[in-house]
Amino acid sequence: MKPSEDRFDDLAEGDSAELAHTITTADVDHFVELSGDRNPVHLDSLYAARAGLGTPVVHGMLTAAFVSTVLGTMLPGEGTLWLSQRLDFLVPVRVGDTVRIRATITRASPGTRVVVLRTEGRNQRDQLVMDGEARVRVLRLAAGA
Amino acid sequence: MKPSEDRFDDLAEGDSAELAHTITTADVDHFVELSGDRNPVHLDSLYAARAGLGTPVVHGMLTAAFVSTVLGTMLPGEGTLWLSQRLDFLVPVRVGDTVRIRATITRASPGTRVVVLRTEGRNQRDQLVMDGEARVRVLRLAAGA
């Protein structure tokens, strides 16, 4: 099928898209540089051990950044404006884990152009590490110049 | 008052902490590099205009990254483990905006060590740009070596 003029028309309940990313130490360093979040549970092996975590856990918001990427570049894709997000962090993610972030449309409302998606993150052992729901609006583009 | 041995004991309903950050083009570039989210609503002036946004809007998850920083370094501070977050993106944030992120404890449950906080973001015009709620656990530290 060729894409519609209005990308909203191409969206259907049940559609899904997935992105996989292996979290590196560089990712964590970049997130710390960006946010300033130096909470030692993410950075300090001794502290993480004393806190009962075993080893440091990746910032939840770093994993959640990839939800932005799925929504904004895959489904619904470009022209997506984020309205709200719920995030449940269920299982710690650690450096070296490969996280698959999947978004699945649960509702698309033509009247408001609002799309609701379930957003799930799973690790390489298929554990649900992050669950949630996104509400986005798919912007309508005026004719180009 | 000197801090308690267990930082949970220092937390009380109504306590709040705030961080201010002025969003730069470099922040947006770093977020794109980190996440891969090249949605043109954040990057392309012509696209943003055609989509009715006026000018590009900052990635919601970039603003939300500073919620992580408030929770993980200020209140409750180090040893905070994020359990869940709700985010409502209410007003677009743009490069050059100064966002104040405030977290206020609405409930602290000693039995579970879970703390619930309202998380608000306001711009330099005091508009509520982001609202939400965090649930975190304050980890108990074993005695140090």
Coordinates of N, CA, C and O in Angstrom, one line a residue, chain A residues 7 19 21 26-28 30-31 33-42 47 49-53 57 59-62 64-69 71-73 77-90 135 139-145, chain B residues 7 19 21 26-28 30-31 33-42 47 49-53 57 59-62 64-69 71-73 77-90 135 139-145:
Chain A
R7 N -0.7 10.8 7.5 CA -0.2 9.6 8.1 C -1.1 9.0 9.1 O -1.1 7.8 9.5
L19 N 12.1 -1.5 18.7 CA 13.5 -1.0 18.5 C 14.3 -1.8 19.6 O 13.8 -2.0 20.7
H21 N 18.1 -2.0 21.7 CA 19.3 -1.2 21.9 C 20.0 -1.9 23.1 O 19.4 -2.2 24.1
A26 N 28.9 4.0 27.9 CA 28.9 5.3 27.3 C 27.5 5.9 27.3 O 27.3 7.2 27.6
D27 N 26.5 5.1 27.1 CA 25.1 5.6 27.2 C 24.8 6.2 28.6 O 24.3 7.3 28.8
V28 N 25.3 5.5 29.7 CA 25.1 5.9 31.0 C 25.8 7.2 31.3 O 25.3 8.2 31.8
H30 N 26.7 9.4 29.0 CA 26.0 10.5 28.3 C 24.8 11.0 29.1 O 24.5 12.2 29.2
F31 N 24.0 10.0 29.6 CA 22.8 10.4 30.4 C 23.2 11.2 31.6 O 22.5 12.2 31.9
E33 N 25.8 13.1 31.9 CA 26.3 14.4 31.5 C 25.1 15.3 31.1 O 25.1 16.5 31.4
L34 N 24.1 14.7 30.5 CA 22.9 15.4 30.1 C 22.1 15.9 31.2 O 21.6 17.1 31.3
S35 N 21.8 15.0 32.2 CA 20.9 15.2 33.3 C 21.5 15.7 34.6 O 20.9 16.4 35.4
G36 N 22.8 15.3 34.8 CA 23.4 15.6 36.1 C 23.0 14.6 37.2 O 23.3 14.8 38.3
D37 N 22.3 13.6 36.8 CA 21.8 12.6 37.8 C 22.9 11.6 38.1 O 23.1 10.6 37.5
R38 N 23.7 12.0 39.2 CA 24.8 11.1 39.7 C 24.4 10.3 40.9 O 25.3 9.9 41.7
N39 N 23.1 9.9 41.0 CA 22.7 9.0 42.0 C 23.6 7.7 42.0 O 23.7 7.1 40.9
P40 N 24.3 7.4 43.1 CA 25.3 6.3 43.1 C 24.7 4.9 42.8 O 25.4 4.0 42.5
V41 N 23.4 4.8 42.9 CA 22.8 3.4 42.5 C 23.1 3.1 41.1 O 23.0 2.0 40.7
H42 N 23.3 4.2 40.3 CA 23.6 4.0 38.8 C 25.1 3.9 38.5 O 25.4 3.5 37.4
Y47 N 28.4 1.1 46.3 CA 27.1 1.6 46.9 C 26.0 0.7 46.5 O 25.1 0.4 47.3
A49 N 26.1 -2.4 45.8 CA 26.1 -3.6 46.6 C 25.6 -3.4 48.0 O 24.7 -4.2 48.5
R50 N 26.0 -2.3 48.6 CA 25.5 -2.0 50.0 C 24.0 -1.8 50.0 O 23.3 -2.0 51.0
A51 N 23.4 -1.3 48.9 CA 22.0 -1.0 48.8 C 21.2 -2.2 48.4 O 20.0 -2.2 48.2
G52 N 21.9 -3.4 48.2 CA 21.2 -4.6 48.0 C 20.8 -4.8 46.5 O 20.0 -5.7 46.1
L53 N 21.4 -4.0 45.6 CA 21.1 -4.1 44.2 C 22.1 -5.1 43.5 O 21.8 -5.4 42.3
V57 N 22.4 -0.2 38.6 CA 21.3 -0.3 37.7 C 21.2 1.0 36.8 O 21.6 2.1 37.2
H59 N 19.8 4.1 34.8 CA 18.8 5.1 35.0 C 17.5 4.7 34.3 O 17.5 4.5 33.1
G60 N 16.4 4.7 35.0 CA 15.1 4.3 34.3 C 14.8 5.3 33.1 O 14.3 4.9 32.1
M61 N 15.2 6.5 33.3 CA 14.8 7.5 32.3 C 15.7 7.3 31.0 O 15.4 7.8 30.0
L62 N 16.9 6.7 31.2 CA 17.7 6.4 30.0 C 17.0 5.3 29.2 O 16.8 5.4 27.9
A64 N 13.8 4.8 29.2 CA 12.6 5.4 28.7 C 12.9 6.3 27.5 O 11.9 6.6 26.8
A65 N 14.1 6.8 27.4 CA 14.4 7.7 26.3 C 14.1 7.0 24.9 O 13.7 7.6 23.9
F66 N 14.3 5.7 24.9 CA 14.1 4.9 23.7 C 12.6 4.7 23.4 O 12.2 4.4 22.2
V67 N 11.7 5.0 24.4 CA 10.3 5.0 24.1 C 10.0 6.2 23.2 O 9.3 6.2 22.2
S68 N 10.7 7.4 23.5 CA 10.6 8.6 22.7 C 11.0 8.3 21.2 O 10.3 8.7 20.3
T69 N 12.0 7.5 21.1 CA 12.6 7.2 19.8 C 11.6 6.3 19.0 O 11.3 6.6 17.8
L71 N 8.3 6.1 19.4 CA 7.1 6.9 19.1 C 7.4 8.0 18.0 O 6.6 8.2 17.1
G72 N 8.6 8.6 18.1 CA 8.9 9.8 17.3 C 9.5 9.4 15.9 O 9.5 10.3 15.0
T73 N 9.9 8.2 15.8 CA 10.6 7.8 14.5 C 10.0 6.6 13.9 O 10.2 6.3 12.7
G77 N 5.6 7.7 14.5 CA 6.6 8.3 13.6 C 6.6 9.8 13.6 O 6.0 10.5 14.5
E78 N 7.3 10.4 12.6 CA 7.5 11.8 12.6 C 6.2 12.6 12.7 O 5.2 12.1 12.1
G79 N 6.2 13.7 13.3 CA 4.9 14.5 13.5 C 4.2 14.1 14.8 O 3.1 14.6 15.0
T80 N 4.8 13.2 15.5 CA 4.2 12.8 16.8 C 4.5 13.8 17.9 O 5.6 14.1 18.1
L81 N 3.5 14.2 18.6 CA 3.6 15.1 19.8 C 3.2 14.4 21.0 O 2.0 13.9 21.1
W82 N 4.1 14.3 22.0 CA 3.8 13.5 23.2 C 2.9 14.2 24.1 O 3.1 15.4 24.5
L83 N 1.8 13.6 24.6 CA 0.8 14.2 25.5 C 1.0 13.7 26.9 O 1.0 14.5 27.9
S84 N 1.2 12.4 27.1 CA 1.5 11.9 28.4 C 2.1 10.5 28.3 O 2.0 9.8 27.2
Q85 N 2.7 10.1 29.4 CA 3.3 8.8 29.5 C 3.3 8.2 30.9 O 3.5 9.0 31.8
R86 N 2.9 7.0 31.0 CA 3.1 6.3 32.3 C 4.2 5.3 32.1 O 4.3 4.6 31.1
L87 N 5.0 5.2 33.1 CA 6.2 4.3 33.1 C 6.2 3.5 34.4 O 6.2 4.1 35.5
D88 N 6.2 2.2 34.3 CA 6.4 1.3 35.5 C 7.8 0.6 35.2 O 8.0 -0.1 34.2
F89 N 8.7 0.8 36.2 CA 10.0 0.2 36.1 C 10.0 -1.1 36.9 O 9.9 -1.0 38.2
L90 N 10.0 -2.2 36.3 CA 9.6 -3.5 36.9 C 10.8 -4.3 37.3 O 10.8 -5.0 38.3
R135 N 0.2 8.5 25.4 CA -0.9 9.2 24.7 C -0.1 10.2 23.8 O 0.7 11.0 24.3
L139 N 0.3 15.1 14.5 CA 0.1 16.5 13.9 C -0.3 16.4 12.4 O 0.2 15.5 11.7
R140 N -1.1 17.3 12.0 CA -1.5 17.3 10.6 C -0.6 18.4 9.9 O -0.4 19.5 10.4
L141 N 0.0 18.0 8.8 CA 1.0 18.9 8.2 C 0.2 19.8 7.1 O -0.5 19.3 6.3
A142 N 0.5 21.1 7.2 CA 0.0 22.0 6.1 C 0.8 21.7 4.9 O 1.9 21.1 4.9
A143 N 0.3 22.0 3.7 CA 0.9 21.8 2.5 C 2.3 22.4 2.5 O 2.5 23.5 3.0
G144 N 3.3 21.7 1.9 CA 4.7 22.2 1.9 C 4.9 23.4 1.0 O 4.0 23.7 0.2
A145 N 6.0 24.1 1.2 CA 6.2 25.3 0.3 C 6.6 24.8 -1.1 O 7.0 23.7 -1.3
Chain B
R7 N 18.4 7.6 55.8 CA 17.8 8.8 55.2 C 16.3 8.8 55.1 O 15.7 9.9 55.0
L19 N 15.0 22.1 41.0 CA 16.2 22.3 40.2 C 15.8 23.1 39.0 O 14.7 23.0 38.5
H21 N 16.9 24.5 35.1 CA 17.9 24.2 34.0 C 17.4 25.0 32.7 O 16.2 24.9 32.4
A26 N 22.6 22.4 22.6 CA 23.5 21.3 22.9 C 22.8 20.1 23.6 O 23.0 18.9 23.3
D27 N 21.9 20.5 24.5 CA 21.1 19.5 25.2 C 20.3 18.7 24.2 O 20.2 17.4 24.3
V28 N 19.6 19.4 23.3 CA 18.8 18.7 22.3 C 19.6 17.8 21.5 O 19.3 16.6 21.2
H30 N 22.5 16.4 22.3 CA 22.9 15.3 23.1 C 21.8 14.2 23.3 O 22.0 13.0 23.2
F31 N 20.6 14.7 23.4 CA 19.5 13.8 23.6 C 19.2 13.0 22.3 O 19.0 11.8 22.3
E33 N 21.5 12.3 20.1 CA 22.6 11.4 20.0 C 22.4 10.1 20.9 O 22.7 9.0 20.5
L34 N 21.9 10.4 22.1 CA 21.7 9.3 23.0 C 20.6 8.4 22.6 O 20.7 7.2 22.6
S35 N 19.5 9.0 22.1 CA 18.2 8.2 21.9 C 18.0 7.8 20.5 O 17.3 6.9 20.2
G36 N 18.6 8.6 19.5 CA 18.3 8.4 18.1 C 16.9 9.0 17.7 O 16.4 8.8 16.6
D37 N 16.3 9.8 18.6 CA 15.0 10.3 18.3 C 15.1 11.6 17.4 O 15.3 12.7 17.9
R38 N 15.0 11.4 16.1 CA 15.2 12.5 15.1 C 13.8 13.0 14.6 O 13.7 13.5 13.5
N39 N 12.8 12.8 15.4 CA 11.5 13.3 15.0 C 11.6 14.8 14.7 O 12.1 15.6 15.5
P40 N 11.2 15.2 13.4 CA 11.5 16.6 13.0 C 10.7 17.7 13.8 O 11.0 18.8 13.7
V41 N 9.7 17.3 14.6 CA 9.0 18.3 15.4 C 10.0 18.9 16.4 O 9.8 20.0 16.9
H42 N 11.1 18.2 16.7 CA 12.1 18.7 17.6 C 13.3 19.4 17.0 O 14.1 20.0 17.6
Y47 N 9.4 22.1 9.3 CA 8.5 21.0 9.6 C 7.6 21.5 10.8 O 6.4 21.3 10.8
A49 N 6.8 24.4 11.7 CA 5.9 25.4 11.2 C 4.7 24.8 10.5 O 3.6 25.1 10.7
R50 N 5.0 23.9 9.6 CA 4.0 23.2 8.8 C 3.1 22.4 9.7 O 1.9 22.2 9.4
A51 N 3.6 21.9 10.9 CA 2.8 21.1 11.8 C 2.0 22.0 12.8 O 1.4 21.5 13.7
G52 N 2.2 23.3 12.6 CA 1.4 24.2 13.5 C 2.0 24.5 14.8 O 1.3 25.0 15.7
L53 N 3.3 24.1 15.0 CA 3.9 24.3 16.3 C 4.6 25.7 16.4 O 5.0 26.0 17.5
V57 N 9.8 22.0 19.2 CA 9.6 21.8 20.6 C 10.7 20.8 21.1 O 11.1 19.9 20.4
H59 N 12.2 17.7 23.1 CA 11.7 16.3 23.4 C 11.2 16.3 24.8 O 11.9 16.7 25.8
G60 N 10.0 15.8 25.0 CA 9.4 15.7 26.4 C 10.3 14.9 27.3 O 10.5 15.3 28.5
M61 N 11.0 13.9 26.8 CA 11.8 13.0 27.6 C 13.1 13.7 28.0 O 13.7 13.3 29.0
L62 N 13.5 14.7 27.3 CA 14.7 15.5 27.7 C 14.3 16.3 29.0 O 15.0 16.3 30.0
A64 N 12.0 15.6 31.0 CA 11.7 14.6 32.1 C 13.0 14.0 32.6 O 13.0 13.5 33.8
A65 N 14.1 14.1 31.9 CA 15.4 13.6 32.4 C 15.7 14.3 33.7 O 16.3 13.7 34.6
F66 N 15.3 15.6 33.8 CA 15.7 16.4 35.0 C 14.8 16.0 36.2 O 15.2 16.3 37.4
V67 N 13.7 15.3 36.0 CA 12.9 14.7 37.1 C 13.8 13.6 37.8 O 13.9 13.5 39.0
S68 N 14.5 12.9 36.9 CA 15.4 11.8 37.4 C 16.5 12.5 38.3 O 16.8 11.9 39.4
T69 N 17.0 13.6 37.9 CA 18.0 14.3 38.6 C 17.5 14.8 40.0 O 18.2 14.7 41.0
L71 N 15.0 13.6 41.8 CA 14.7 12.5 42.6 C 16.0 11.8 43.1 O 16.1 11.4 44.3
G72 N 17.0 11.7 42.2 CA 18.1 10.9 42.5 C 19.3 11.6 43.2 O 20.2 11.0 43.7
T73 N 19.2 12.9 43.2 CA 20.3 13.7 43.8 C 19.8 14.7 44.9 O 20.6 15.2 45.6
G77 N 16.9 11.8 47.0 CA 18.4 11.8 46.9 C 19.0 10.5 46.7 O 18.3 9.5 46.3
E78 N 20.3 10.4 46.9 CA 21.0 9.1 46.6 C 20.4 7.9 47.3 O 19.9 8.0 48.4
G79 N 20.4 6.8 46.6 CA 19.8 5.6 47.1 C 18.3 5.5 46.7 O 17.6 4.6 47.1
T80 N 17.8 6.4 45.9 CA 16.5 6.4 45.4 C 16.4 5.4 44.2 O 17.2 5.5 43.3
L81 N 15.4 4.5 44.2 CA 15.2 3.6 43.1 C 13.8 3.9 42.6 O 12.8 3.9 43.3
W82 N 13.7 4.2 41.3 CA 12.5 4.6 40.6 C 11.5 3.4 40.4 O 11.9 2.5 39.8
L83 N 10.3 3.5 40.8 CA 9.4 2.4 40.6 C 8.4 2.8 39.5 O 8.0 1.9 38.7
S84 N 7.9 4.0 39.5 CA 7.0 4.4 38.4 C 6.9 5.9 38.3 O 7.3 6.6 39.2
Q85 N 6.5 6.3 37.1 CA 6.4 7.8 36.9 C 5.2 8.0 35.9 O 5.1 7.3 34.9
R86 N 4.4 9.0 36.2 CA 3.4 9.5 35.3 C 3.9 10.9 34.8 O 4.3 11.7 35.6
L87 N 3.8 11.2 33.5 CA 4.2 12.4 33.0 C 3.1 13.0 32.1 O 2.6 12.3 31.2
D88 N 2.7 14.2 32.3 CA 1.7 14.9 31.4 C 2.5 16.1 30.9 O 3.0 16.9 31.6
F89 N 2.6 16.1 29.5 CA 3.3 17.2 28.9 C 2.2 18.2 28.5 O 1.4 18.0 27.6
L90 N 2.2 19.4 29.1 CA 1.1 20.3 29.0 C 1.3 21.5 28.1 O 0.4 21.9 27.5
R135 N 6.7 7.4 42.0 CA 6.8 6.4 43.1 C 8.2 5.9 43.1 O 8.7 5.4 42.1
L139 N 16.3 3.0 49.2 CA 17.0 1.8 49.6 C 17.7 2.0 50.9 O 18.1 3.1 51.3
R140 N 17.7 0.9 51.7 CA 18.4 0.9 53.0 C 19.8 0.4 52.7 O 20.1 -0.6 52.1
L141 N 20.8 1.1 53.2 CA 22.2 0.8 53.0 C 22.7 -0.1 54.1 O 22.5 0.1 55.3
A142 N 23.3 -1.2 53.7 CA 24.0 -2.1 54.7 C 25.3 -1.3 55.2 O 25.7 -0.4 54.6
A143 N 25.8 -1.7 56.4 CA 26.9 -1.0 56.9 C 28.1 -1.0 55.9 O 28.3 -2.0 55.3
G144 N 28.8 0.1 55.8 CA 29.9 0.1 54.9 C 31.1 -0.7 55.3 O 31.2 -1.1 56.5
A145 N 32.0 -0.9 54.4 CA 33.2 -1.7 54.7 C 34.1 -0.9 55.6 O 34.1 0.3 55.7

